[in-house]
PDB file of C-alpha atoms in Angstrom:
ATOM      1  CA  UNK D   1      -0.436  13.530  24.375  1.00 46.00           C
ATOM      2  CA  UNK D   2      -4.031  14.151  22.912  1.00 56.00           C
ATOM      3  CA  UNK D   3      -2.998  17.369  21.320  1.00 76.00           C
ATOM      4  CA  UNK D   4      -0.307  15.593  19.457  1.00 90.00           C
ATOM      5  CA  UNK D   5      -0.916  13.596  16.158  1.00 97.00           C
ATOM      6  CA  UNK D   6      -0.623  10.050  16.460  1.00 98.00           C
ATOM      7  CA  UNK D   7       0.832   7.883  13.578  1.00 98.00           C
ATOM      8  CA  UNK D   8       0.865   4.155  13.469  1.00 98.00           C
ATOM      9  CA  UNK D   9       3.206   2.502  11.115  1.00 98.00           C
ATOM     10  CA  UNK D  10       2.920  -1.319  10.697  1.00 98.00           C
ATOM     11  CA  UNK D  11       6.224  -3.184  10.441  1.00 96.00           C
ATOM     12  CA  UNK D  12       7.936  -0.146  11.916  1.00 96.00           C
ATOM     13  CA  UNK D  13      10.592  -2.270  13.703  1.00 95.00           C
ATOM     14  CA  UNK D  14      12.942  -2.094  10.813  1.00 92.00           C
ATOM     15  CA  UNK D  15      13.844  -0.986   7.288  1.00 91.00           C
ATOM     16  CA  UNK D  16      11.602   1.651   5.642  1.00 93.00           C
ATOM     17  CA  UNK D  17       8.989   1.253   8.362  1.00 96.00           C
ATOM     18  CA  UNK D  18      11.286   2.545  10.830  1.00 96.00           C
ATOM     19  CA  UNK D  19      12.462   5.256   9.018  1.00 96.00           C
ATOM     20  CA  UNK D  20       8.938   6.473   8.265  1.00 97.00           C
ATOM     21  CA  UNK D  21       8.569   6.516  12.025  1.00 98.00           C
ATOM     22  CA  UNK D  22      11.530   8.123  12.792  1.00 97.00           C
ATOM     23  CA  UNK D  23      10.629  11.109   9.983  1.00 97.00           C
ATOM     24  CA  UNK D  24       7.244  11.555  11.256  1.00 98.00           C
ATOM     25  CA  UNK D  25       8.537  11.472  14.655  1.00 98.00           C
ATOM     26  CA  UNK D  26      11.133  14.178  13.901  1.00 97.00           C
ATOM     27  CA  UNK D  27       8.216  16.404  12.860  1.00 97.00           C
ATOM     28  CA  UNK D  28       6.472  16.283  16.167  1.00 96.00           C
ATOM     29  CA  UNK D  29       4.056  13.082  15.593  1.00 98.00           C
ATOM     30  CA  UNK D  30       3.896  10.368  18.441  1.00 97.00           C
ATOM     31  CA  UNK D  31       4.669   7.116  16.355  1.00 98.00           C
ATOM     32  CA  UNK D  32       2.911   3.872  17.678  1.00 98.00           C
ATOM     33  CA  UNK D  33       5.810   1.230  16.370  1.00 98.00           C
ATOM     34  CA  UNK D  34       3.305  -1.581  15.156  1.00 98.00           C
ATOM     35  CA  UNK D  35       5.517  -4.787  14.938  1.00 97.00           C
ATOM     36  CA  UNK D  36       4.795  -8.490  15.944  1.00 95.00           C
ATOM     37  CA  UNK D  37       8.449  -9.161  17.239  1.00 95.00           C
ATOM     38  CA  UNK D  38       8.400  -8.250  20.827  1.00 96.00           C
ATOM     39  CA  UNK D  39      12.142  -7.779  21.266  1.00 97.00           C
ATOM     40  CA  UNK D  40      12.617  -5.893  18.149  1.00 96.00           C
ATOM     41  CA  UNK D  41       9.480  -3.729  18.639  1.00 97.00           C
ATOM     42  CA  UNK D  42      11.134  -2.656  21.939  1.00 97.00           C
ATOM     43  CA  UNK D  43      14.568  -1.912  20.773  1.00 97.00           C
ATOM     44  CA  UNK D  44      12.979   0.230  17.852  1.00 97.00           C
ATOM     45  CA  UNK D  45      10.922   2.194  20.186  1.00 98.00           C
ATOM     46  CA  UNK D  46      14.096   2.575  22.554  1.00 98.00           C
ATOM     47  CA  UNK D  47      16.281   3.941  19.396  1.00 97.00           C
ATOM     48  CA  UNK D  48      13.327   6.574  18.800  1.00 98.00           C
ATOM     49  CA  UNK D  49      12.831   7.702  22.117  1.00 98.00           C
ATOM     50  CA  UNK D  50      17.002   7.968  22.418  1.00 98.00           C
ATOM     51  CA  UNK D  51      16.548  10.313  19.405  1.00 96.00           C
ATOM     52  CA  UNK D  52      13.947  12.441  21.400  1.00 97.00           C
ATOM     53  CA  UNK D  53      11.156  10.959  19.494  1.00 97.00           C
ATOM     54  CA  UNK D  54       7.834  10.149  21.452  1.00 97.00           C
ATOM     55  CA  UNK D  55       7.385   6.640  20.462  1.00 98.00           C
ATOM     56  CA  UNK D  56       4.892   3.828  21.938  1.00 97.00           C
ATOM     57  CA  UNK D  57       5.168   0.101  20.944  1.00 97.00           C
ATOM     58  CA  UNK D  58       2.052  -1.631  19.494  1.00 98.00           C
ATOM     59  CA  UNK D  59       1.859  -5.348  19.411  1.00 98.00           C
ATOM     60  CA  UNK D  60       0.577  -6.224  16.075  1.00 98.00           C
ATOM     61  CA  UNK D  61       0.541  -8.970  13.574  1.00 98.00           C
ATOM     62  CA  UNK D  62      -1.210  -7.658  10.459  1.00 98.00           C
ATOM     63  CA  UNK D  63      -2.404 -11.410   9.488  1.00 98.00           C
ATOM     64  CA  UNK D  64      -4.403 -11.970  12.828  1.00 98.00           C
ATOM     65  CA  UNK D  65      -7.605 -10.667  13.488  1.00 98.00           C
ATOM     66  CA  UNK D  66      -7.026 -10.913  17.297  1.00 98.00           C
ATOM     67  CA  UNK D  67      -3.856  -8.997  17.264  1.00 98.00           C
ATOM     68  CA  UNK D  68      -5.393  -6.178  15.283  1.00 98.00           C
ATOM     69  CA  UNK D  69      -8.472  -5.804  17.585  1.00 98.00           C
ATOM     70  CA  UNK D  70      -5.918  -5.732  20.621  1.00 98.00           C
ATOM     71  CA  UNK D  71      -3.884  -2.877  18.933  1.00 98.00           C
ATOM     72  CA  UNK D  72      -7.130  -0.856  18.481  1.00 98.00           C
ATOM     73  CA  UNK D  73      -7.327  -1.109  22.391  1.00 97.00           C
ATOM     74  CA  UNK D  74      -3.798  -0.397  22.696  1.00 97.00           C
ATOM     75  CA  UNK D  75      -3.751   3.031  20.843  1.00 97.00           C
ATOM     76  CA  UNK D  76      -7.288   3.764  22.214  1.00 96.00           C
ATOM     77  CA  UNK D  77      -6.071   3.611  25.681  1.00 95.00           C
ATOM     78  CA  UNK D  78      -2.341   4.732  25.234  1.00 94.00           C
ATOM     79  CA  UNK D  79      -2.785   7.698  22.913  1.00 93.00           C
ATOM     80  CA  UNK D  80      -6.570   8.341  22.515  1.00 93.00           C
ATOM     81  CA  UNK D  81      -6.545   8.946  19.075  1.00 96.00           C
ATOM     82  CA  UNK D  82      -4.936   7.913  15.586  1.00 98.00           C
ATOM     83  CA  UNK D  83      -4.425  10.652  12.696  1.00 98.00           C
ATOM     84  CA  UNK D  84      -2.137   8.721  10.507  1.00 98.00           C
ATOM     85  CA  UNK D  85      -1.865   5.129   9.316  1.00 98.00           C
ATOM     86  CA  UNK D  86       0.876   3.545   7.195  1.00 98.00           C
ATOM     87  CA  UNK D  87       0.300   0.139   6.100  1.00 98.00           C
ATOM     88  CA  UNK D  88       3.827  -0.709   5.607  1.00 97.00           C
ATOM     89  CA  UNK D  89       4.105  -4.415   6.583  1.00 97.00           C
ATOM     90  CA  UNK D  90       4.849  -6.348   3.972  1.00 96.00           C
ATOM     91  CA  UNK D  91       6.788  -9.820   2.465  1.00 96.00           C
ATOM     92  CA  UNK D  92       8.242 -10.820  -0.579  1.00 95.00           C
ATOM     93  CA  UNK D  93       7.395 -14.484  -0.345  1.00 96.00           C
ATOM     94  CA  UNK D  94       9.284 -17.717  -1.038  1.00 96.00           C
ATOM     95  CA  UNK D  95      11.026 -17.669  -4.435  1.00 95.00           C
ATOM     96  CA  UNK D  96      12.434 -21.029  -4.399  1.00 96.00           C
ATOM     97  CA  UNK D  97      11.826 -24.037  -6.713  1.00 96.00           C
ATOM     98  CA  UNK D  98       9.936 -21.693  -9.074  1.00 97.00           C
ATOM     99  CA  UNK D  99       7.413 -20.403  -6.400  1.00 98.00           C
ATOM    100  CA  UNK D 100       7.042 -17.031  -8.037  1.00 98.00           C
ATOM    101  CA  UNK D 101       7.189 -18.269 -11.522  1.00 98.00           C
ATOM    102  CA  UNK D 102       3.829 -17.759 -13.040  1.00 98.00           C
ATOM    103  CA  UNK D 103       4.120 -21.107 -14.668  1.00 98.00           C
ATOM    104  CA  UNK D 104       4.877 -23.185 -11.740  1.00 98.00           C
ATOM    105  CA  UNK D 105       3.419 -20.685  -9.348  1.00 98.00           C
ATOM    106  CA  UNK D 106       3.094 -22.118  -5.764  1.00 98.00           C
ATOM    107  CA  UNK D 107      -0.516 -21.125  -4.708  1.00 98.00           C
ATOM    108  CA  UNK D 108       0.162 -21.544  -1.104  1.00 98.00           C
ATOM    109  CA  UNK D 109       3.003 -18.893  -1.151  1.00 98.00           C
ATOM    110  CA  UNK D 110       0.326 -16.465  -3.083  1.00 98.00           C
ATOM    111  CA  UNK D 111      -2.055 -17.132  -0.251  1.00 98.00           C
ATOM    112  CA  UNK D 112       0.761 -16.252   2.421  1.00 98.00           C
ATOM    113  CA  UNK D 113       1.974 -13.238   0.349  1.00 98.00           C
ATOM    114  CA  UNK D 114      -1.639 -11.803  -0.045  1.00 98.00           C
ATOM    115  CA  UNK D 115      -2.331 -12.451   3.721  1.00 98.00           C
ATOM    116  CA  UNK D 116       0.164  -9.851   4.955  1.00 98.00           C
ATOM    117  CA  UNK D 117       0.390  -7.588   1.928  1.00 98.00           C
ATOM    118  CA  UNK D 118      -3.296  -7.106   0.953  1.00 98.00           C
ATOM    119  CA  UNK D 119      -5.527  -8.849   3.735  1.00 98.00           C
ATOM    120  CA  UNK D 120      -3.231  -7.362   6.349  1.00 98.00           C
ATOM    121  CA  UNK D 121      -3.488  -3.977   5.113  1.00 98.00           C
ATOM    122  CA  UNK D 122      -7.451  -4.443   4.992  1.00 98.00           C
ATOM    123  CA  UNK D 123      -7.665  -5.617   8.387  1.00 98.00           C
ATOM    124  CA  UNK D 124      -5.726  -2.821  10.003  1.00 98.00           C
ATOM    125  CA  UNK D 125      -7.209  -0.227   8.021  1.00 98.00           C
ATOM    126  CA  UNK D 126     -10.722  -1.328   8.709  1.00 98.00           C
ATOM    127  CA  UNK D 127     -10.069  -1.809  12.476  1.00 98.00           C
ATOM    128  CA  UNK D 128      -8.518   1.852  12.637  1.00 98.00           C
ATOM    129  CA  UNK D 129     -11.016   3.745  10.515  1.00 98.00           C
ATOM    130  CA  UNK D 130     -13.462   4.571  13.241  1.00 98.00           C
ATOM    131  CA  UNK D 131     -10.578   6.451  15.199  1.00 97.00           C
ATOM    132  CA  UNK D 132      -9.530   8.118  12.065  1.00 98.00           C
ATOM    133  CA  UNK D 133     -12.728   9.344  11.097  1.00 97.00           C
ATOM    134  CA  UNK D 134     -12.625  11.209  14.836  1.00 97.00           C
ATOM    135  CA  UNK D 135      -9.088  12.908  13.394  1.00 97.00           C
ATOM    136  CA  UNK D 136      -9.284  16.546  12.127  1.00 97.00           C
ATOM    137  CA  UNK D 137      -7.101  15.417   9.115  1.00 97.00           C
ATOM    138  CA  UNK D 138      -6.767  11.871   8.722  1.00 98.00           C
ATOM    139  CA  UNK D 139      -4.468  10.210   6.149  1.00 98.00           C
ATOM    140  CA  UNK D 140      -3.896   6.585   5.234  1.00 98.00           C
ATOM    141  CA  UNK D 141      -0.806   5.724   3.194  1.00 98.00           C
ATOM    142  CA  UNK D 142      -0.206   2.304   1.665  1.00 98.00           C
ATOM    143  CA  UNK D 143       3.301   1.181   0.834  1.00 98.00           C
ATOM    144  CA  UNK D 144       3.359  -0.298  -2.394  1.00 98.00           C
ATOM    145  CA  UNK D 145       5.817  -0.971  -5.095  1.00 96.00           C
ATOM    146  CA  UNK D 146       6.008   0.095  -8.982  1.00 95.00           C
ATOM    147  CA  UNK D 147       6.373  -3.939  -9.677  1.00 96.00           C
ATOM    148  CA  UNK D 148       2.781  -3.926  -9.099  1.00 97.00           C
ATOM    149  CA  UNK D 149       2.547  -1.372 -11.908  1.00 97.00           C
ATOM    150  CA  UNK D 150       0.794  -2.950 -14.843  1.00 97.00           C
ATOM    151  CA  UNK D 151       2.364  -0.272 -17.267  1.00 97.00           C
ATOM    152  CA  UNK D 152       6.210  -0.206 -15.919  1.00 96.00           C
ATOM    153  CA  UNK D 153       6.244  -3.976 -14.998  1.00 94.00           C
ATOM    154  CA  UNK D 154       9.464  -3.364 -13.132  1.00 93.00           C
ATOM    155  CA  UNK D 155      11.937  -5.876 -11.482  1.00 92.00           C
ATOM    156  CA  UNK D 156      12.451  -9.621 -11.601  1.00 93.00           C
ATOM    157  CA  UNK D 157       9.412 -11.555 -11.944  1.00 96.00           C
ATOM    158  CA  UNK D 158       7.677 -12.103  -8.788  1.00 97.00           C
ATOM    159  CA  UNK D 159       4.261 -13.241  -9.621  1.00 98.00           C
ATOM    160  CA  UNK D 160       2.874 -13.720  -6.104  1.00 98.00           C
ATOM    161  CA  UNK D 161       4.679 -10.310  -4.655  1.00 97.00           C
ATOM    162  CA  UNK D 162       4.037  -8.072  -7.803  1.00 97.00           C
ATOM    163  CA  UNK D 163       0.276  -9.190  -7.830  1.00 98.00           C
ATOM    164  CA  UNK D 164      -0.200  -8.348  -4.452  1.00 98.00           C
ATOM    165  CA  UNK D 165       0.918  -4.835  -4.646  1.00 98.00           C
ATOM    166  CA  UNK D 166      -1.237  -4.480  -7.967  1.00 98.00           C
ATOM    167  CA  UNK D 167      -4.319  -5.554  -5.810  1.00 98.00           C
ATOM    168  CA  UNK D 168      -2.951  -3.136  -3.051  1.00 98.00           C
ATOM    169  CA  UNK D 169      -2.987  -0.335  -5.609  1.00 98.00           C
ATOM    170  CA  UNK D 170      -6.511  -1.188  -6.655  1.00 98.00           C
ATOM    171  CA  UNK D 171      -7.794  -1.288  -3.187  1.00 98.00           C
ATOM    172  CA  UNK D 172      -6.140   1.969  -2.452  1.00 98.00           C
ATOM    173  CA  UNK D 173      -8.385   3.773  -5.429  1.00 98.00           C
ATOM    174  CA  UNK D 174     -11.489   1.699  -3.927  1.00 98.00           C
ATOM    175  CA  UNK D 175     -10.917   3.055  -0.285  1.00 98.00           C
ATOM    176  CA  UNK D 176     -10.532   6.805  -1.826  1.00 98.00           C
ATOM    177  CA  UNK D 177     -13.570   6.393  -3.612  1.00 98.00           C
ATOM    178  CA  UNK D 178     -15.603   5.198  -0.520  1.00 98.00           C
ATOM    179  CA  UNK D 179     -13.979   7.942   1.808  1.00 98.00           C
ATOM    180  CA  UNK D 180     -14.382  10.696  -0.896  1.00 98.00           C
ATOM    181  CA  UNK D 181     -16.643  12.746   1.116  1.00 97.00           C
ATOM    182  CA  UNK D 182     -14.882  12.586   4.038  1.00 98.00           C
ATOM    183  CA  UNK D 183     -11.701  13.882   5.433  1.00 97.00           C
ATOM    184  CA  UNK D 184      -9.390  10.874   5.400  1.00 98.00           C
ATOM    185  CA  UNK D 185      -7.247  11.205   2.615  1.00 98.00           C
ATOM    186  CA  UNK D 186      -5.945   7.831   0.970  1.00 98.00           C
ATOM    187  CA  UNK D 187      -2.917   7.314  -1.263  1.00 98.00           C
ATOM    188  CA  UNK D 188      -0.291   4.804  -2.205  1.00 98.00           C
ATOM    189  CA  UNK D 189       3.266   5.305  -2.822  1.00 98.00           C
ATOM    190  CA  UNK D 190       6.630   3.331  -3.918  1.00 96.00           C
ATOM    191  CA  UNK D 191       9.584   3.850  -1.672  1.00 94.00           C
ATOM    192  CA  UNK D 192      11.943   2.755  -4.764  1.00 89.00           C
ATOM    193  CA  UNK D 193      14.573  -0.069  -4.522  1.00 81.00           C
ATOM    194  CA  UNK D 194      15.938   0.638  -0.896  1.00 77.00           C
ATOM    195  CA  UNK D 195      18.815  -1.005   1.131  1.00 55.00           C
ATOM    196  CA  UNK D 196      17.056  -3.313   3.747  1.00 56.00           C
ATOM    197  CA  UNK D 197      17.094  -6.965   4.816  1.00 57.00           C
ATOM    198  CA  UNK D 198      14.028  -7.145   2.372  1.00 55.00           C
ATOM    199  CA  UNK D 199      16.308  -6.392  -0.888  1.00 54.00           C
ATOM    200  CA  UNK D 200      19.545  -8.181   0.756  1.00 57.00           C
ATOM    201  CA  UNK D 201      20.922  -4.421   1.462  1.00 55.00           C
ATOM    202  CA  UNK D 202      21.750  -4.296  -2.577  1.00 62.00           C
ATOM    203  CA  UNK D 203      20.842  -0.733  -3.333  1.00 61.00           C
ATOM    204  CA  UNK D 204      22.531   2.782  -2.693  1.00 71.00           C
ATOM    205  CA  UNK D 205      19.030   4.125  -1.859  1.00 78.00           C
ATOM    206  CA  UNK D 206      18.577   4.386   1.697  1.00 84.00           C
ATOM    207  CA  UNK D 207      15.408   3.787   3.950  1.00 83.00           C
ATOM    208  CA  UNK D 208      15.232   7.531   4.776  1.00 89.00           C
ATOM    209  CA  UNK D 209      15.058   8.209   1.068  1.00 91.00           C
ATOM    210  CA  UNK D 210      12.529   5.632   0.622  1.00 91.00           C
ATOM    211  CA  UNK D 211      10.373   6.819   3.494  1.00 94.00           C
ATOM    212  CA  UNK D 212      10.357  10.381   2.260  1.00 95.00           C
ATOM    213  CA  UNK D 213       7.531   9.894  -0.117  1.00 97.00           C
ATOM    214  CA  UNK D 214       5.511   7.910   2.548  1.00 97.00           C
ATOM    215  CA  UNK D 215       5.967  11.058   5.124  1.00 98.00           C
ATOM    216  CA  UNK D 216       5.111  13.458   2.354  1.00 98.00           C
ATOM    217  CA  UNK D 217       1.585  11.613   1.678  1.00 98.00           C
ATOM    218  CA  UNK D 218       0.867  11.032   5.731  1.00 98.00           C
ATOM    219  CA  UNK D 219       1.471  15.108   6.041  1.00 98.00           C
ATOM    220  CA  UNK D 220      -0.895  15.969   2.821  1.00 98.00           C
ATOM    221  CA  UNK D 221      -2.646  19.341   3.189  1.00 97.00           C
ATOM    222  CA  UNK D 222      -6.691  18.840   3.106  1.00 97.00           C
ATOM    223  CA  UNK D 223      -6.510  19.630  -0.572  1.00 97.00           C
ATOM    224  CA  UNK D 224      -4.055  16.992  -1.457  1.00 97.00           C
ATOM    225  CA  UNK D 225      -4.502  14.236  -3.850  1.00 98.00           C
ATOM    226  CA  UNK D 226      -6.654  11.352  -3.019  1.00 98.00           C
ATOM    227  CA  UNK D 227      -6.568   7.811  -4.607  1.00 98.00           C
ATOM    228  CA  UNK D 228      -3.148   8.339  -6.160  1.00 98.00           C
ATOM    229  CA  UNK D 229       0.065   6.216  -6.601  1.00 98.00           C
ATOM    230  CA  UNK D 230       3.364   8.175  -6.065  1.00 98.00           C
ATOM    231  CA  UNK D 231       6.963   8.004  -5.752  1.00 96.00           C
ATOM    232  CA  UNK D 232       9.745  10.518  -5.396  1.00 92.00           C
ATOM    233  CA  UNK D 233       9.264  11.845  -9.126  1.00 94.00           C
ATOM    234  CA  UNK D 234       5.301  11.988  -8.779  1.00 96.00           C
ATOM    235  CA  UNK D 235       2.550  10.120 -10.183  1.00 97.00           C
ATOM    236  CA  UNK D 236       3.576   6.249 -10.991  1.00 97.00           C
ATOM    237  CA  UNK D 237       1.270   4.924 -13.654  1.00 97.00           C
ATOM    238  CA  UNK D 238      -1.002   2.229 -12.892  1.00 97.00           C
TER     239      UNK D 238
END
């Protein structure tokens, strides 16, 4: 296993995260399925293995410092290395009662969304960077959304969710700047409006289609772009 590239995908037990794991596994990566639900994580690993993919389960709650620390230990002991990190875990947050209308914004909802979508990505990234630094061609991919684009302003008004993705985009650029003199390449991407339970399966776009841009960024050559925001059509405006 030490000669095989390892990719950790957070929130990988379903939807786009699972599709990213499946896609990376299909091209020879060992995929670490990061998920907090023990049963769903095991089911995802079993499905991947049944498809001939080398997969391991990693108990991971991105909102918990202890869980993230334990996940580092699991990967170190099981795989001994990490080449790719995909920060996919995310939540939309409650929308009832005007909770994400900016004029009636529920700050508890904002805190909850940020804890997963932003602080969670930071927790996991910073914990995994020591392992990534040891890899020959490490990549970090942050799963964002064009709802976080200040230029496009797409989708419904969801003040907590959209703002969390704007902040994730900003953090992506900060990581890229800080790591510009290393071999760690950091980018963000928008998978598009994909049919998952996250969207109520209300889209013709499949998880595999949504996963494609993340897989592309996870496998960039050494001269690939850094600190960008991309979708299937190319650069997404900030």
